[in-house]
Coordinates of C-alpha atoms in Angstrom, one line a residue:
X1 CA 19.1 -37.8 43.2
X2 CA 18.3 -34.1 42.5
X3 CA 14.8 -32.7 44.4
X4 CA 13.4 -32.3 40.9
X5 CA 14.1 -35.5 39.9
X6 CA 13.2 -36.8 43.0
X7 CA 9.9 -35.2 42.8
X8 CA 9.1 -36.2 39.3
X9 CA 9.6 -39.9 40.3
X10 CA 6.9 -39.5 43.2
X11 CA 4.6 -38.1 41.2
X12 CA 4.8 -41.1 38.4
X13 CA 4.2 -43.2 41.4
X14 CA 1.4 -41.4 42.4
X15 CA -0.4 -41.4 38.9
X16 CA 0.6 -45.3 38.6
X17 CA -1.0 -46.2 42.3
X18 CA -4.5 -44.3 41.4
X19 CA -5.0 -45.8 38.2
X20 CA -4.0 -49.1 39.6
X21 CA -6.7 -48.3 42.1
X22 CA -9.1 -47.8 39.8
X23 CA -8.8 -50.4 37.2
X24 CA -9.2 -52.5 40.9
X25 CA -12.2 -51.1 41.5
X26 CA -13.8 -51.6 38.2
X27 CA -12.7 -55.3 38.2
X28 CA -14.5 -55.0 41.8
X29 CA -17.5 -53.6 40.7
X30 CA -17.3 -56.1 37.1
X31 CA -17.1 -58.8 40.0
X32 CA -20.1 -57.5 41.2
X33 CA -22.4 -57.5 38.2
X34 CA -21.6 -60.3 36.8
X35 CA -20.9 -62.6 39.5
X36 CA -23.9 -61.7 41.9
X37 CA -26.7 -63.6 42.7
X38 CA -29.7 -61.4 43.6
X39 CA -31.3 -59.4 41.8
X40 CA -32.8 -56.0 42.6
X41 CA -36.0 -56.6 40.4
X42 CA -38.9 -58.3 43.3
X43 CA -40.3 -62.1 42.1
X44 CA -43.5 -61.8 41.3
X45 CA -46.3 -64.5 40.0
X46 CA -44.7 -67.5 42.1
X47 CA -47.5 -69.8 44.1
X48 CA -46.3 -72.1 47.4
X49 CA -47.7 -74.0 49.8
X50 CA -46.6 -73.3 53.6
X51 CA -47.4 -75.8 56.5
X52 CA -46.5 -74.7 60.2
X53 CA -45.1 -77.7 61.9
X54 CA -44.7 -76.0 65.5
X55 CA -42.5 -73.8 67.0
X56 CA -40.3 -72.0 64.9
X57 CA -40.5 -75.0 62.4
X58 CA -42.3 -74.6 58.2
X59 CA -42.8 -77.2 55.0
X60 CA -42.6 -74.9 52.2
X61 CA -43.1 -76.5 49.0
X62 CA -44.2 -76.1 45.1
X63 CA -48.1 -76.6 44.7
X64 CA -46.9 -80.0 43.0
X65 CA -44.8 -80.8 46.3
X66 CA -42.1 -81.2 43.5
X67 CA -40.0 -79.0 45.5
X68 CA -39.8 -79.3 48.9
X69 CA -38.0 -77.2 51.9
X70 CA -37.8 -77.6 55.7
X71 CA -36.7 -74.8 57.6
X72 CA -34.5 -76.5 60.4
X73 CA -35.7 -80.1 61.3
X74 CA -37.9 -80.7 64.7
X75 CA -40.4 -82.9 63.8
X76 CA -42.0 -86.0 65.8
X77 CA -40.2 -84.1 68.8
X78 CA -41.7 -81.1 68.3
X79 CA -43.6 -79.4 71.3
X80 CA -45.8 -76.4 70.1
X81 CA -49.0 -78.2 69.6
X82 CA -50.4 -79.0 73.2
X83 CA -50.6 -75.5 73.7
X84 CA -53.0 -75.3 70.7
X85 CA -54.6 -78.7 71.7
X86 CA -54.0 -80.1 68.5
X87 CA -52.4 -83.9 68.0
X88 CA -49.4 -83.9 65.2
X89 CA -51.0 -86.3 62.2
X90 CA -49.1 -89.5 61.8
X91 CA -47.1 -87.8 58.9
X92 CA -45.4 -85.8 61.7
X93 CA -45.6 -88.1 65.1
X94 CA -42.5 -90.4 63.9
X95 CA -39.8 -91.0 62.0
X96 CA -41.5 -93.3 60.0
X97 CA -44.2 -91.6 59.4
X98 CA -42.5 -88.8 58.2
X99 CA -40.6 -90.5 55.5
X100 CA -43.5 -92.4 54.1
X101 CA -44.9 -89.1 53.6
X102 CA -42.6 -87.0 52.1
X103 CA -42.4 -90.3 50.1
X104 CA -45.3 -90.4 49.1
X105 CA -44.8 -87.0 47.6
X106 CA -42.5 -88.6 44.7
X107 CA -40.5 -84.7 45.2
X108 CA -37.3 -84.0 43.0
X109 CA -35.7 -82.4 45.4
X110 CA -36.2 -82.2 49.7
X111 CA -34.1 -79.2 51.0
X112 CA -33.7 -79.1 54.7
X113 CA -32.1 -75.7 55.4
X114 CA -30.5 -75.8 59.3
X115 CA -30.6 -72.0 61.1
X116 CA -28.4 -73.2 63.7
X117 CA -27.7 -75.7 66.7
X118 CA -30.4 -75.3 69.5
X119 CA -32.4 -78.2 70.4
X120 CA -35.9 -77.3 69.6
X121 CA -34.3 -76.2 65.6
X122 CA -31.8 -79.3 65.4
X123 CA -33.7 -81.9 67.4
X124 CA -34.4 -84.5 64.4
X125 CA -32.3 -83.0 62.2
X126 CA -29.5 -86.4 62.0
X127 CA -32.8 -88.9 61.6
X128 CA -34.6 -87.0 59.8
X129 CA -31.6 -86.7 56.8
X130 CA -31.1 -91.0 57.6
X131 CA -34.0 -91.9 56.9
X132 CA -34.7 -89.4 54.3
X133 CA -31.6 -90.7 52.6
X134 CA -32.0 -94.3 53.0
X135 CA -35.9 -94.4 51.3
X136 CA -33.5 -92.8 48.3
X137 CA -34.9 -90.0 48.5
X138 CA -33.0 -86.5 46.8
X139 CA -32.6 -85.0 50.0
X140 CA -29.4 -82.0 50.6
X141 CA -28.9 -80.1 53.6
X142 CA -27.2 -76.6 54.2
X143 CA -26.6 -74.3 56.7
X144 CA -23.7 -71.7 58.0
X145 CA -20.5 -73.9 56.4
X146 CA -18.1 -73.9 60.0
X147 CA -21.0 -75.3 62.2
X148 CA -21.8 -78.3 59.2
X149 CA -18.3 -78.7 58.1
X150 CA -16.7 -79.0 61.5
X151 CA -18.8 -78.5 64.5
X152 CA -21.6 -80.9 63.4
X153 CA -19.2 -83.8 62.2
X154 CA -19.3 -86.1 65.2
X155 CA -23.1 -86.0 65.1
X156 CA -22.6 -86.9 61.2
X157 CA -20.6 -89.9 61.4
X158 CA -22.4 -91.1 64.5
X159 CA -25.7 -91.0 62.5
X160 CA -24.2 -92.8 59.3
X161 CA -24.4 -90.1 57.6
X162 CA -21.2 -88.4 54.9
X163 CA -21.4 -84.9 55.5
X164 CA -19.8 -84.6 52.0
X165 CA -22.6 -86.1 50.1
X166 CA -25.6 -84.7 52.0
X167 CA -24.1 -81.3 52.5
X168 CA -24.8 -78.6 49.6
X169 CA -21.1 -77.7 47.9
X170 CA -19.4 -81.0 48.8
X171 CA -19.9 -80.7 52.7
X172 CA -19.0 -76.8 53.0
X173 CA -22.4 -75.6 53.2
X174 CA -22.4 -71.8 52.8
X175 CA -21.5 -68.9 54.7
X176 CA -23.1 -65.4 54.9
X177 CA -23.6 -64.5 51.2
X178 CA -23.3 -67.7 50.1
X179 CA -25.7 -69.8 47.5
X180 CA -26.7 -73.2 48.0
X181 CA -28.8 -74.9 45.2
X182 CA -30.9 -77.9 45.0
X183 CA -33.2 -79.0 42.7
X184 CA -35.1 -76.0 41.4
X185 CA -34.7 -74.3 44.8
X186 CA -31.8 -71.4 45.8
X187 CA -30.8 -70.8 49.8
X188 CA -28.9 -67.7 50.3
X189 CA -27.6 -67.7 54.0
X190 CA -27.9 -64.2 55.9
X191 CA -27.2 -63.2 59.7
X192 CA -29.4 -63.5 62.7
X193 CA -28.8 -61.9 65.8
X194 CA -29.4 -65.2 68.4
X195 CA -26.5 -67.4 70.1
X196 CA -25.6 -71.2 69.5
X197 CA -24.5 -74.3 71.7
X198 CA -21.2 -74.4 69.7
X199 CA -20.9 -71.0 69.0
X200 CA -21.4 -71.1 65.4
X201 CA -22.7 -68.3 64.2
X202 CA -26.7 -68.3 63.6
X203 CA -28.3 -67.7 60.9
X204 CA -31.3 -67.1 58.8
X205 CA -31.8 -67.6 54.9
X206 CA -33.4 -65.9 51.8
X207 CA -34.8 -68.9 50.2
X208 CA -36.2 -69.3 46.0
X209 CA -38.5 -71.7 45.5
X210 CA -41.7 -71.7 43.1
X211 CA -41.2 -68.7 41.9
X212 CA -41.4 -66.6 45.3
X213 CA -38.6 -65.0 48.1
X214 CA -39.1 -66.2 51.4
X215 CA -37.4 -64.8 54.2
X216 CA -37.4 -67.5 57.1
X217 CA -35.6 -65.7 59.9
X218 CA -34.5 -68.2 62.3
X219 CA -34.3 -67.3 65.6
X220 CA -33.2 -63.5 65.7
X221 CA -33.6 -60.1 67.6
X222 CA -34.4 -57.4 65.5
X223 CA -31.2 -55.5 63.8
X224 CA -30.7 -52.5 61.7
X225 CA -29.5 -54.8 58.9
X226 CA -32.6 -56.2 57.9
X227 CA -33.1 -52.7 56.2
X228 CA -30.2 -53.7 53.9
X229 CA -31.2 -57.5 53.4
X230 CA -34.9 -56.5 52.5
X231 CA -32.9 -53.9 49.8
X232 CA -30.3 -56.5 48.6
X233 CA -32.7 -60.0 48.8
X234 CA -36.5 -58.1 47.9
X235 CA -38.7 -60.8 49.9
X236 CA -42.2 -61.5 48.7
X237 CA -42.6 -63.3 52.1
X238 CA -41.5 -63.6 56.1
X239 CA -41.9 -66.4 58.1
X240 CA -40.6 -64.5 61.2
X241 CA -39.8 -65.9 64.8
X242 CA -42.3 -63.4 66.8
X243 CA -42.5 -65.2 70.2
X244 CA -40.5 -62.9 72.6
X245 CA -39.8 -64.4 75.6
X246 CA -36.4 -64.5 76.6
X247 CA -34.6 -65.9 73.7
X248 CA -36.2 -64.0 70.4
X249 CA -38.0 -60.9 69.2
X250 CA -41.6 -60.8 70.3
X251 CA -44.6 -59.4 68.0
X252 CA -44.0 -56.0 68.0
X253 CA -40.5 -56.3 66.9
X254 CA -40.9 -58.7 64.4
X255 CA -43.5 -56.7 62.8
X256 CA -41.1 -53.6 62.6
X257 CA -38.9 -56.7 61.1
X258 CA -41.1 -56.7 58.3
X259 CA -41.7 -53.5 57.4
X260 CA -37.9 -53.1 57.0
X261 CA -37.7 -56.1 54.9
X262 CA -40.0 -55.1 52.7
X263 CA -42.5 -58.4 52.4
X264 CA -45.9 -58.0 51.0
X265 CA -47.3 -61.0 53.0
X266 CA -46.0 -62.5 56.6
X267 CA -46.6 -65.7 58.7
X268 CA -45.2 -65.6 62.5
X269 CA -43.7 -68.5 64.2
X270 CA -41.7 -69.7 66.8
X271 CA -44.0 -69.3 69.6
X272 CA -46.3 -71.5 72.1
X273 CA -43.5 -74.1 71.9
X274 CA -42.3 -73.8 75.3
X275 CA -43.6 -72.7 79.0
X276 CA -42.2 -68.6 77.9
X277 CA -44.3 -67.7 74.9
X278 CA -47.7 -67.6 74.5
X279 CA -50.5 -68.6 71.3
X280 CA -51.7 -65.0 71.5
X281 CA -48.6 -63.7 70.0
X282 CA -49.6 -64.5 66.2
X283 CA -53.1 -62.1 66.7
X284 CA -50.3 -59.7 68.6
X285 CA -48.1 -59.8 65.6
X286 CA -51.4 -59.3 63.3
X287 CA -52.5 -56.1 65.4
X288 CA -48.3 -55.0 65.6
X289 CA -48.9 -55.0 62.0
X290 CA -51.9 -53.1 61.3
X291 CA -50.5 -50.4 63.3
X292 CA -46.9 -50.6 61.8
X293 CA -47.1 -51.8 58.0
X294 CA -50.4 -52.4 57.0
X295 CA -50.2 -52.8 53.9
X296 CA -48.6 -56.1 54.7
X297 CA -50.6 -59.4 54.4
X298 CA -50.3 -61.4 57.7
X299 CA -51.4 -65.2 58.1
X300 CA -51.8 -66.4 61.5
X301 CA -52.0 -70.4 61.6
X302 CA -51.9 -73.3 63.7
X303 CA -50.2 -76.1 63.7
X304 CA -50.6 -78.5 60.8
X305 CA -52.0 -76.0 58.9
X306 CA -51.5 -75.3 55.7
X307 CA -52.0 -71.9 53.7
X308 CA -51.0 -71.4 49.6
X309 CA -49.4 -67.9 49.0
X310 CA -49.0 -66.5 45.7
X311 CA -46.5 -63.5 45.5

């Protein structure tokens, strides 16, 4: 083939690779708006009830208790209220208990959202979802899809319990982006900086329900990302791990958490569960605050209690 020629014919190859580079990124950005599921606009006039159950443990739920969430699942078991001198109510102190209350409660939908595998997050997790399930009530589960899809499976079948069916998305959970829906309620999974038993990743989740954002962290450090979750998600609310110690951000750091995310209103957790953090650290978190972002709400509760927060 002559240069020209030759020339010519790289040139229409050229022109024929950018524009089939562009019409791919148009279908990418179509993909974008029309398959996306946040939205960029902040929820506002939602209403929901929080209860701190210890540690790094919360019962979120419509006024009506219609709607019901449980970030991660340490119930009866759970430690962090001796250090508050406060006795769990029998709703909380067994099994039983527990399921004659949420019962009682008549919801449509119980979502028990899983951050990831350590003991005092997981502890009740496989009874809690039995006997949820065998009272017949609409319980799902969901969580980062590897760990509940394949790492978690033993503890499944030894609990009597099809991963499939109590799973959200047929048993795959979600992974980091992902939706799960139950009832009225919407989980989005995002990342948390923290380690596992299995080495699953951990996670942390933006979570709908009555008409509000909450953010419930996990366990986490803080990370530069949060910037671009508070952007992409637009909280109304954190319930952020604030502890310190050696496994998690302290107050300080979850308070810069905050500001970056962008919440109007905050509630720490995850601390004086344990012999390495402390009950001072909510006031510490409320004081980080008020130098750091105060125009941010902050509740500081104890265990059992139980605040309403309207967005």
């Amino acid at each position: 083939m002559r240069r020209g020629s030759l020339e010519a014919v790289n040139l229409r190859r050229r022109s024929l690779l950018r524009g089939m580079l562009a019409a791919g990124g148009a279908l990418a950005f179509g993909g974008c708006a029309t398959g996306g599921s946040t939205s960029s606009a902040r929820l506002s006039g939602g209403r929901i009830s929080v209860r701190w159950l210890g540690g790094g443990v919360v019962e979120l739920a419509t006024p009506d208790y219609k709607q019901i969430a449980y970030s991660d699942a340490w119930i009866w078991h759970n430690a962090g209220w001796t250090q508050f001198s406060r006795q769990k109510p029998p709703e909380y102190a067994t099994k039983e208990g527990f399921v004659q209350y949420v019962a009682g409660k008549k919801p449509e939908a119980v979502f028990v959202l899983l951050t990831h595998d350590h003991l005092d997050h997981i502890g009740d997790y496989f009874e809690m979802l039995k006997g949820l399930a065998d009272a017949g009530l609409p319980v799902m589960s969901t969580g980062q899809s590897d760990l509940l899809r394949r790492g978690l499976i033993p503890e499944f079948k030894k609990a009597g319990l099809d991963n499939t069916k109590i799973v959200s998305n047929g048993g795959g959970g979600m992974n980091f982006g992902g939706v799960s829906k139950h009832g009225a309620m919407t989980a989005h999974l995002v990342p948390a900086v923290h380690s596992t038993f299995l080495a699953y990743p951990a996670a942390g989740f933006m979570l709908d329900i009555g008409g509000m954002r909450v953010y419930l962290s996990g366990d986490t450090d803080l990370f530069g990302d949060m910037k671009v979750l508070g952007e992409r998600y637009q909280p109304n609310l954190a319930v952020v791990c604030a502890g310190g110690g050696p496994f998690t951000m302290g107050p300080e750091e979850a308070a810069r958490a905050c500001q970056w995310l962008g919440v109007s209103q905050a509630i720490p957790v995850h601390y004086a569960h344990n012999a390495f953090t402390h009950v001072e650290a909510g006031e510490e978190f409320r004081r980080a605050i008020a130098q750091i972002a105060p125009s941010i709400g902050v509740t500081v509760m104890k265990p059992g209690d139980t605040q309403v927060i309207a967005a």
